[in-house]
Tab-separated table of N, CA and C in Angstrom:
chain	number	residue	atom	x	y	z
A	1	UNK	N	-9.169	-44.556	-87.475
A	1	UNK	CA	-9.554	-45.281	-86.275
A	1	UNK	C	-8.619	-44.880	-85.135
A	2	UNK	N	-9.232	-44.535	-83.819
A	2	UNK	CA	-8.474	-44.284	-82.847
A	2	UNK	C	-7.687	-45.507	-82.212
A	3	UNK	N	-6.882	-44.715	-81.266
A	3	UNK	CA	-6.598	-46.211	-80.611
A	3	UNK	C	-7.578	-46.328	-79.336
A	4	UNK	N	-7.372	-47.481	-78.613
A	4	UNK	CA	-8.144	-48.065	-77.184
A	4	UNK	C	-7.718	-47.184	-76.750
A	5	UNK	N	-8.552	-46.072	-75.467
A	5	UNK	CA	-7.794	-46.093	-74.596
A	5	UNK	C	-9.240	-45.363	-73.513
A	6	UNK	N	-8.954	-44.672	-72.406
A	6	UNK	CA	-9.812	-44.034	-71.285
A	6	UNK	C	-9.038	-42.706	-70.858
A	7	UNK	N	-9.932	-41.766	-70.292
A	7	UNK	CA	-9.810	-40.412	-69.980
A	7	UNK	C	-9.831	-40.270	-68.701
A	8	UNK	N	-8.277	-40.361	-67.473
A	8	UNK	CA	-8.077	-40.421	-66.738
A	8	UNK	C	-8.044	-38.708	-66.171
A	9	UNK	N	-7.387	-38.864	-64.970
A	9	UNK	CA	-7.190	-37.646	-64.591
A	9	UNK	C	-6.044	-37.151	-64.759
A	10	UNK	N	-5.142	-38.040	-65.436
A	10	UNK	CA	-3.696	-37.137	-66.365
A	10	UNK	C	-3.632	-36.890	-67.674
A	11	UNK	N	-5.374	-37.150	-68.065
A	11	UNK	CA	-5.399	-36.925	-69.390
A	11	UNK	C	-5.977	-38.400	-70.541
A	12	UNK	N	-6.392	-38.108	-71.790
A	12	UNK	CA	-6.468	-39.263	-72.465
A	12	UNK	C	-4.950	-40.353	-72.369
A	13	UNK	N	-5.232	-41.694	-71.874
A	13	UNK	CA	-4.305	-42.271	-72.051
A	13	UNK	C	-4.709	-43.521	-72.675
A	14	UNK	N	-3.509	-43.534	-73.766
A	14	UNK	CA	-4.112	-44.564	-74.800
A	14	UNK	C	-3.220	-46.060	-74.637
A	15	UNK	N	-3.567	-47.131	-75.111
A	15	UNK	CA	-3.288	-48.390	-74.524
A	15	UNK	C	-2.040	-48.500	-74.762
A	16	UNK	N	-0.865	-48.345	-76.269
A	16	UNK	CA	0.427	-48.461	-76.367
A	16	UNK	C	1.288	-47.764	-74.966
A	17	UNK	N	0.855	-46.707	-74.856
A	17	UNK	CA	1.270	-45.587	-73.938
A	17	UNK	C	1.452	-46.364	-72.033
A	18	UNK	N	0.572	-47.110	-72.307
A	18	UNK	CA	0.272	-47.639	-70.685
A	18	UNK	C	1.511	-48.440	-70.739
A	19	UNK	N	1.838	-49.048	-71.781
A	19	UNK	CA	3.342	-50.019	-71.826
A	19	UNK	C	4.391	-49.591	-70.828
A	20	UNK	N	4.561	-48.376	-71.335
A	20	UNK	CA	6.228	-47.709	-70.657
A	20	UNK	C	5.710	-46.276	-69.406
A	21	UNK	N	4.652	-46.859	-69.210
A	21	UNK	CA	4.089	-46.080	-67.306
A	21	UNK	C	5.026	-47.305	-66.231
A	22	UNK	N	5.548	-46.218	-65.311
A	22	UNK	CA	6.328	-47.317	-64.378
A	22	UNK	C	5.631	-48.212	-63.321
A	23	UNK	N	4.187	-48.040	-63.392
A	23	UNK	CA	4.100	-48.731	-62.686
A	23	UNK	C	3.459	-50.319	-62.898
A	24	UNK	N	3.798	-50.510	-64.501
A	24	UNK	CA	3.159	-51.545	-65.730
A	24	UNK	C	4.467	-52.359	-65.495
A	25	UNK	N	3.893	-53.964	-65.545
A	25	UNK	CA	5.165	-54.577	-66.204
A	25	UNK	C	4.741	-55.571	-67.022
A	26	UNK	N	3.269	-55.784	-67.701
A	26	UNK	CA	3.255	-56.434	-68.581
A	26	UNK	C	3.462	-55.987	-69.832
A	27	UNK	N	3.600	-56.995	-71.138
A	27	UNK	CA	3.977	-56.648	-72.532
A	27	UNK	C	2.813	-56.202	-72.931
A	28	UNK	N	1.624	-57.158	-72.959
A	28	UNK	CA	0.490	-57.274	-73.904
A	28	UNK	C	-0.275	-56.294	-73.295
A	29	UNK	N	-1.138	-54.935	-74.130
A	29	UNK	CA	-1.680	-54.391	-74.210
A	29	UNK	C	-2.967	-54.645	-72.975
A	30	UNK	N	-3.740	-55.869	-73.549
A	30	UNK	CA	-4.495	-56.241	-72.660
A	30	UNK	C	-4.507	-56.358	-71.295
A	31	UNK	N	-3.239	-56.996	-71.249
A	31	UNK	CA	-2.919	-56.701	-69.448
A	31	UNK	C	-2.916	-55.619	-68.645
A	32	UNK	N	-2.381	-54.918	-69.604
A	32	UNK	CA	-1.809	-53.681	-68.954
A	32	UNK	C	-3.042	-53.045	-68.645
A	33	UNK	N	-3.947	-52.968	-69.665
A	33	UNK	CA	-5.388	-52.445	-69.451
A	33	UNK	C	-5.731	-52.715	-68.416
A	34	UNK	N	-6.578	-53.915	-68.102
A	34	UNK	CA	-6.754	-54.663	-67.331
A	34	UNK	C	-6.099	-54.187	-65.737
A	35	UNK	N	-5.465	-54.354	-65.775
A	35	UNK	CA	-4.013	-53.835	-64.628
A	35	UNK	C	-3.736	-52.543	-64.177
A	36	UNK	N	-4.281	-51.855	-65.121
A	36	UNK	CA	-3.760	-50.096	-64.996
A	36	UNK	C	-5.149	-49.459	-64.959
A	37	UNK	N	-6.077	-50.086	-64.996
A	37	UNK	CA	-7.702	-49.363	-65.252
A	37	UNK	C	-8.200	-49.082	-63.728
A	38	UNK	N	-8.349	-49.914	-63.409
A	38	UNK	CA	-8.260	-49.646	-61.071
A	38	UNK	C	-7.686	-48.451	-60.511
A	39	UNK	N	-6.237	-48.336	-61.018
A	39	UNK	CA	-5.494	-47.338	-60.838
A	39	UNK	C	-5.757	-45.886	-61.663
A	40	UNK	N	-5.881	-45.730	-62.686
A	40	UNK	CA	-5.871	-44.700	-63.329
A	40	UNK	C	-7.176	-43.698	-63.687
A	41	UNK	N	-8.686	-44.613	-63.319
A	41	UNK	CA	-9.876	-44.138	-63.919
A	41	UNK	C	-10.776	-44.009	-62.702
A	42	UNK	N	-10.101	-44.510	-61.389
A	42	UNK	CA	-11.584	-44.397	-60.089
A	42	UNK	C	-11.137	-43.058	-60.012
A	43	UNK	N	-12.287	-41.736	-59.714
A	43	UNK	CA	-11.812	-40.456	-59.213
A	43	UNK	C	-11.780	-40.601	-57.727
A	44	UNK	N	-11.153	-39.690	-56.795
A	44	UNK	CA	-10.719	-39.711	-55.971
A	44	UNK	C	-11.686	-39.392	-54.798
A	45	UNK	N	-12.999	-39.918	-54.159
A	45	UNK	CA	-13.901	-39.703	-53.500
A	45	UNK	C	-13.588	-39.774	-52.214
A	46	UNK	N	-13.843	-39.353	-51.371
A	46	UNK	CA	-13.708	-39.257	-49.636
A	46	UNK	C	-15.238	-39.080	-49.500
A	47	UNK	N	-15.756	-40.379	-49.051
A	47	UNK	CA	-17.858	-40.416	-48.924
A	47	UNK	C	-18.085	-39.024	-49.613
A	48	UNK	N	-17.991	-38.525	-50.726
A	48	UNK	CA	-18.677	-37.633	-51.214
A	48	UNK	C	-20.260	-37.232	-51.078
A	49	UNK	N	-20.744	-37.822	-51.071
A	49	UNK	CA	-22.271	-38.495	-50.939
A	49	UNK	C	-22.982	-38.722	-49.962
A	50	UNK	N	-22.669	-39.540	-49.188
A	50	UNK	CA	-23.043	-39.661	-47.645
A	50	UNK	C	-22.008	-39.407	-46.475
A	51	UNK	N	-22.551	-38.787	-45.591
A	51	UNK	CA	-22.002	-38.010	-44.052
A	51	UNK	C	-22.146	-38.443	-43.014
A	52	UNK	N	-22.997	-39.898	-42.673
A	52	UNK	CA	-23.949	-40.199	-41.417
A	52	UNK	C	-23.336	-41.094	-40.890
A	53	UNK	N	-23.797	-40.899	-39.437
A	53	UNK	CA	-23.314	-41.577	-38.724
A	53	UNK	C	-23.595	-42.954	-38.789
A	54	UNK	N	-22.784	-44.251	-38.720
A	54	UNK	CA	-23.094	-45.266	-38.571
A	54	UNK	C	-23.766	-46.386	-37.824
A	55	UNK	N	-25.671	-46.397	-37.902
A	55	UNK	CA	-26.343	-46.394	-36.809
A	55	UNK	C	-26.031	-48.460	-36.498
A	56	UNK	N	-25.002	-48.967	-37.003
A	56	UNK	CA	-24.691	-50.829	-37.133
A	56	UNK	C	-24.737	-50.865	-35.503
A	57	UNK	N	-23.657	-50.318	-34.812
A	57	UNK	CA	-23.240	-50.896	-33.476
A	57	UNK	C	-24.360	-50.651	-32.269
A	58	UNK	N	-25.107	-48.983	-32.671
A	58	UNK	CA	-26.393	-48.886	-31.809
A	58	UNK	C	-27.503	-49.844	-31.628
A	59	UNK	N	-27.691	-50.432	-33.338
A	59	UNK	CA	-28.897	-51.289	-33.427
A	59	UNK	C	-28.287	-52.490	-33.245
A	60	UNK	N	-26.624	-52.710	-33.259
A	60	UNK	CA	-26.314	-54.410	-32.359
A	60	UNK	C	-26.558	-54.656	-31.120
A	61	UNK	N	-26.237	-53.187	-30.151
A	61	UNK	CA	-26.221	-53.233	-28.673
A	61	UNK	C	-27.348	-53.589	-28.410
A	62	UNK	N	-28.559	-52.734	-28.843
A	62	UNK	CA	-29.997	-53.117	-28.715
A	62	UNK	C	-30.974	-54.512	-29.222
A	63	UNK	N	-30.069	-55.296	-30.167
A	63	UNK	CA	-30.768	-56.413	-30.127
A	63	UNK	C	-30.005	-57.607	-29.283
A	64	UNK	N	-28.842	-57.383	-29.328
A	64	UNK	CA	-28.117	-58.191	-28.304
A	64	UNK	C	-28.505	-57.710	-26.760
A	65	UNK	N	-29.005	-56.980	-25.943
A	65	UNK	CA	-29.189	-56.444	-24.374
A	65	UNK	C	-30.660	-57.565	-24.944
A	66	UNK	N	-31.711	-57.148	-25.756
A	66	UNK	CA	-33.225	-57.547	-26.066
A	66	UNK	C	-32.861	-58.948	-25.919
A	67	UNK	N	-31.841	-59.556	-26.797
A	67	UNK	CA	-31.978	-61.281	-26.976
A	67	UNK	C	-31.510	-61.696	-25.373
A	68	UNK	N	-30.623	-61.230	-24.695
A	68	UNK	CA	-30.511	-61.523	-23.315
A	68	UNK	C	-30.996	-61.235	-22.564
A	69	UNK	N	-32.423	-60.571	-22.329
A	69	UNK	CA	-33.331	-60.892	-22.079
A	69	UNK	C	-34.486	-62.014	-21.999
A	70	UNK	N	-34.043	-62.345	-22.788
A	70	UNK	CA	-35.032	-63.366	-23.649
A	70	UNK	C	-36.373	-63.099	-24.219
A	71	UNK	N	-36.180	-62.324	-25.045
A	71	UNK	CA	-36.915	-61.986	-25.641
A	71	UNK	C	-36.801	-62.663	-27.143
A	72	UNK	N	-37.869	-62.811	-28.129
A	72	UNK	CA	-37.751	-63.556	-29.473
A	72	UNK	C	-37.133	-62.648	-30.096
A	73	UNK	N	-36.662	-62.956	-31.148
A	73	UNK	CA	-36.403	-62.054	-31.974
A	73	UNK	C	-37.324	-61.696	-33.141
A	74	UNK	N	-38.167	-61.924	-33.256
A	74	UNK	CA	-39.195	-61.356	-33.922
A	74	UNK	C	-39.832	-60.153	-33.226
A	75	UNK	N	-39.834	-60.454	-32.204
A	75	UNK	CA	-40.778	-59.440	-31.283
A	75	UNK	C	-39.997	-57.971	-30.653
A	76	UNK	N	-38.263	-58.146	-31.109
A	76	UNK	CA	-37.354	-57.243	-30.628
A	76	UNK	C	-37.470	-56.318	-31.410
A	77	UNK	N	-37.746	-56.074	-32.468
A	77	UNK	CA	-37.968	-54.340	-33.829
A	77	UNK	C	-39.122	-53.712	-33.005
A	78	UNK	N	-38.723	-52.384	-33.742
A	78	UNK	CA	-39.900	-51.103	-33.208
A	78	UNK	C	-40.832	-51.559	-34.381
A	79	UNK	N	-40.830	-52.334	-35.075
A	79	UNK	CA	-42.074	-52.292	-36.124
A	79	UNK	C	-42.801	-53.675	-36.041
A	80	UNK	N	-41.943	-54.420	-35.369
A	80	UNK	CA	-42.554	-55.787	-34.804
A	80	UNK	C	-44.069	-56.169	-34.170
A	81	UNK	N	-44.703	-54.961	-33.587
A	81	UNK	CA	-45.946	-55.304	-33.270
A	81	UNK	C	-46.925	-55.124	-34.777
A	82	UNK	N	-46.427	-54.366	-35.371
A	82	UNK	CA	-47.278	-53.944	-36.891
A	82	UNK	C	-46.677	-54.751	-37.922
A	83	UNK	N	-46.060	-55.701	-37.914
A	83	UNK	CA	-45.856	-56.906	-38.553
A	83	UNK	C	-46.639	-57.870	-38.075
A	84	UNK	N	-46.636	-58.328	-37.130
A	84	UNK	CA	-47.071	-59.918	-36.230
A	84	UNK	C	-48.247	-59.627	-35.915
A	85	UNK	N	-49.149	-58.792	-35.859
A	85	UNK	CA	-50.243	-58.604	-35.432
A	85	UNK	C	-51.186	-58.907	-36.828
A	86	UNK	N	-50.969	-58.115	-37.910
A	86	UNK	CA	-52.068	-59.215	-38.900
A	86	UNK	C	-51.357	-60.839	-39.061
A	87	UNK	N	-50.048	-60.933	-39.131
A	87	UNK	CA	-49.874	-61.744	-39.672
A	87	UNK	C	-50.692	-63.207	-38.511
A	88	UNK	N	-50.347	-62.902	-37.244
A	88	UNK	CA	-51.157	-63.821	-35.760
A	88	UNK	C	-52.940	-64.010	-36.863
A	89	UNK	N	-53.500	-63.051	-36.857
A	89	UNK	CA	-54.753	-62.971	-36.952
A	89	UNK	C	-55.076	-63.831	-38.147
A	90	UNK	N	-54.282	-63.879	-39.722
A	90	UNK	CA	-54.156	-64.394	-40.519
A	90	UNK	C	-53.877	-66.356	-40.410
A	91	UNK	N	-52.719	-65.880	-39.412
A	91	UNK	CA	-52.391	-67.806	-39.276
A	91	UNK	C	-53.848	-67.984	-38.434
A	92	UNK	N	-54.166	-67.523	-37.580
A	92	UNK	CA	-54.894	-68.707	-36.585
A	92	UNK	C	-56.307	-68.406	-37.024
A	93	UNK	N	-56.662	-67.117	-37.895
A	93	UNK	CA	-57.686	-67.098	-38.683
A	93	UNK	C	-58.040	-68.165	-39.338
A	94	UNK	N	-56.762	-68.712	-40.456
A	94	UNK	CA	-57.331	-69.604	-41.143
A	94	UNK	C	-56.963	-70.900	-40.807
A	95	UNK	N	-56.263	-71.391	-40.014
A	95	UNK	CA	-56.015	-72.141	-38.909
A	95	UNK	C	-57.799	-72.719	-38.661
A	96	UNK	N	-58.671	-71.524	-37.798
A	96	UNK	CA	-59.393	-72.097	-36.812
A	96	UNK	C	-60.532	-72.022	-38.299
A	97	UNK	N	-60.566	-71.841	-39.431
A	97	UNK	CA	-61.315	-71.690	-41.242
A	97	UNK	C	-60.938	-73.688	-41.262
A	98	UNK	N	-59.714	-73.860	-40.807
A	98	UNK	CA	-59.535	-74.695	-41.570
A	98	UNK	C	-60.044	-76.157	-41.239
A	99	UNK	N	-59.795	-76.019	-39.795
A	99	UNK	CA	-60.489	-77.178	-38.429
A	99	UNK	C	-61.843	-77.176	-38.412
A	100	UNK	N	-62.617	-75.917	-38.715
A	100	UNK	CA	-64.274	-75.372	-38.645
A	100	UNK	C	-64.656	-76.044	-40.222
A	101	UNK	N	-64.079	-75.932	-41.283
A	101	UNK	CA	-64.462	-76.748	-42.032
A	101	UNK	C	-64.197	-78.941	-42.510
A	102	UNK	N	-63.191	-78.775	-41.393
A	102	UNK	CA	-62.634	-79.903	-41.825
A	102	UNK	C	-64.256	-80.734	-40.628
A	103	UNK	N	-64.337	-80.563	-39.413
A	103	UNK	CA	-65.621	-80.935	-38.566
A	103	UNK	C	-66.642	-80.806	-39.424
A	104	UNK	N	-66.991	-79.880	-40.271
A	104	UNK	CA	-67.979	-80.074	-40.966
A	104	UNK	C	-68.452	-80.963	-41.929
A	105	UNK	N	-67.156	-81.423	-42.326
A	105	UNK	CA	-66.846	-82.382	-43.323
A	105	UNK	C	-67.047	-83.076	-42.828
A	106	UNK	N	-66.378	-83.851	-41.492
A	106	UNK	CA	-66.995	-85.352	-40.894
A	106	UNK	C	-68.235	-85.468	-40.391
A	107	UNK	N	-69.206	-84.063	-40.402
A	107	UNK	CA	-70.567	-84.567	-39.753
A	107	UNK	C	-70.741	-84.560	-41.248
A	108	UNK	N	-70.877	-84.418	-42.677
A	108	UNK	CA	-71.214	-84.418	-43.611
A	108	UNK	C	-71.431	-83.680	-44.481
A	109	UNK	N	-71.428	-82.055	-44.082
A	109	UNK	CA	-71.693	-80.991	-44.530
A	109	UNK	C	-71.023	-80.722	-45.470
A	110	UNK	N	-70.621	-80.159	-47.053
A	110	UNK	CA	-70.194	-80.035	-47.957
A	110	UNK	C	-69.210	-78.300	-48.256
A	111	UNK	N	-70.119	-77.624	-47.184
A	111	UNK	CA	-70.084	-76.614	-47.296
A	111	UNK	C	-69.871	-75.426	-45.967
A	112	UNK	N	-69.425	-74.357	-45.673
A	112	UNK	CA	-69.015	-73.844	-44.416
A	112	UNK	C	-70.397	-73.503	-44.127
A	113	UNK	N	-71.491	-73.484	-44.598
A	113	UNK	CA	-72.596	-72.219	-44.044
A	113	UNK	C	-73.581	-73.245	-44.875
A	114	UNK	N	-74.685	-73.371	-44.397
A	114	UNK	CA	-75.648	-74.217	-44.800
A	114	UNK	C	-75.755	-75.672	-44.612
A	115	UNK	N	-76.731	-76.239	-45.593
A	115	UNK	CA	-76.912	-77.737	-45.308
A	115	UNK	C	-76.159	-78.316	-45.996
């Protein structure tokens, strides 16, 4: 049976071993793990992965200038008209479904279309 341990970038280091690294000062194995795993096993990335520019402060300026305007904030996105436009048609669709049947109901009618 091996002992515990992880494959850092100075090599396999096994849990007794982490004891007497200087930069450990607990006894128990566990700690030290615990304690020394942050340090010894993240590899060393500089955004490896992503390069881009950070578009946060462009799209703050632009909804903050829009809200002082007074403008809603629903209505401030570039995709805002192709959101709110079915959704308008949907509310007051069934909105004016719902009033058109409820009148029908008090003249007596059971049903939207017929007798």
């Amino acid at each position: 049976m091996s002992t515990p341990g992880f494959q850092s970038r100075y090599g396999l280091i096994s849990l007794p071993e982490l004891r007497h690294l200087p930069f450990t000062n607990s006894t128990t194995p566990r700690e030290t793990y615990h304690r020394s795993l942050p340090e010894l096993s993240l590899p060393d990335f500089t955004m490896a992965l992503v390069d881009a520019k950070n578009p946060v402060p462009q799209n703050q300026r632009f909804y903050q200038n829009a809200y002082k305007n007074h403008t809603r904030l629903w209505k401030i996105g570039p995709r805002s008209r192709f959101l709110m436009t079915p959704y308008l048609f949907l509310l007051w669709g069934t909105l004016g479904a719902s009033f058109y049947g409820a009148g029908r109901k008090v003249l007596g009618y059971n049903s939207y279309f017929g007798n």
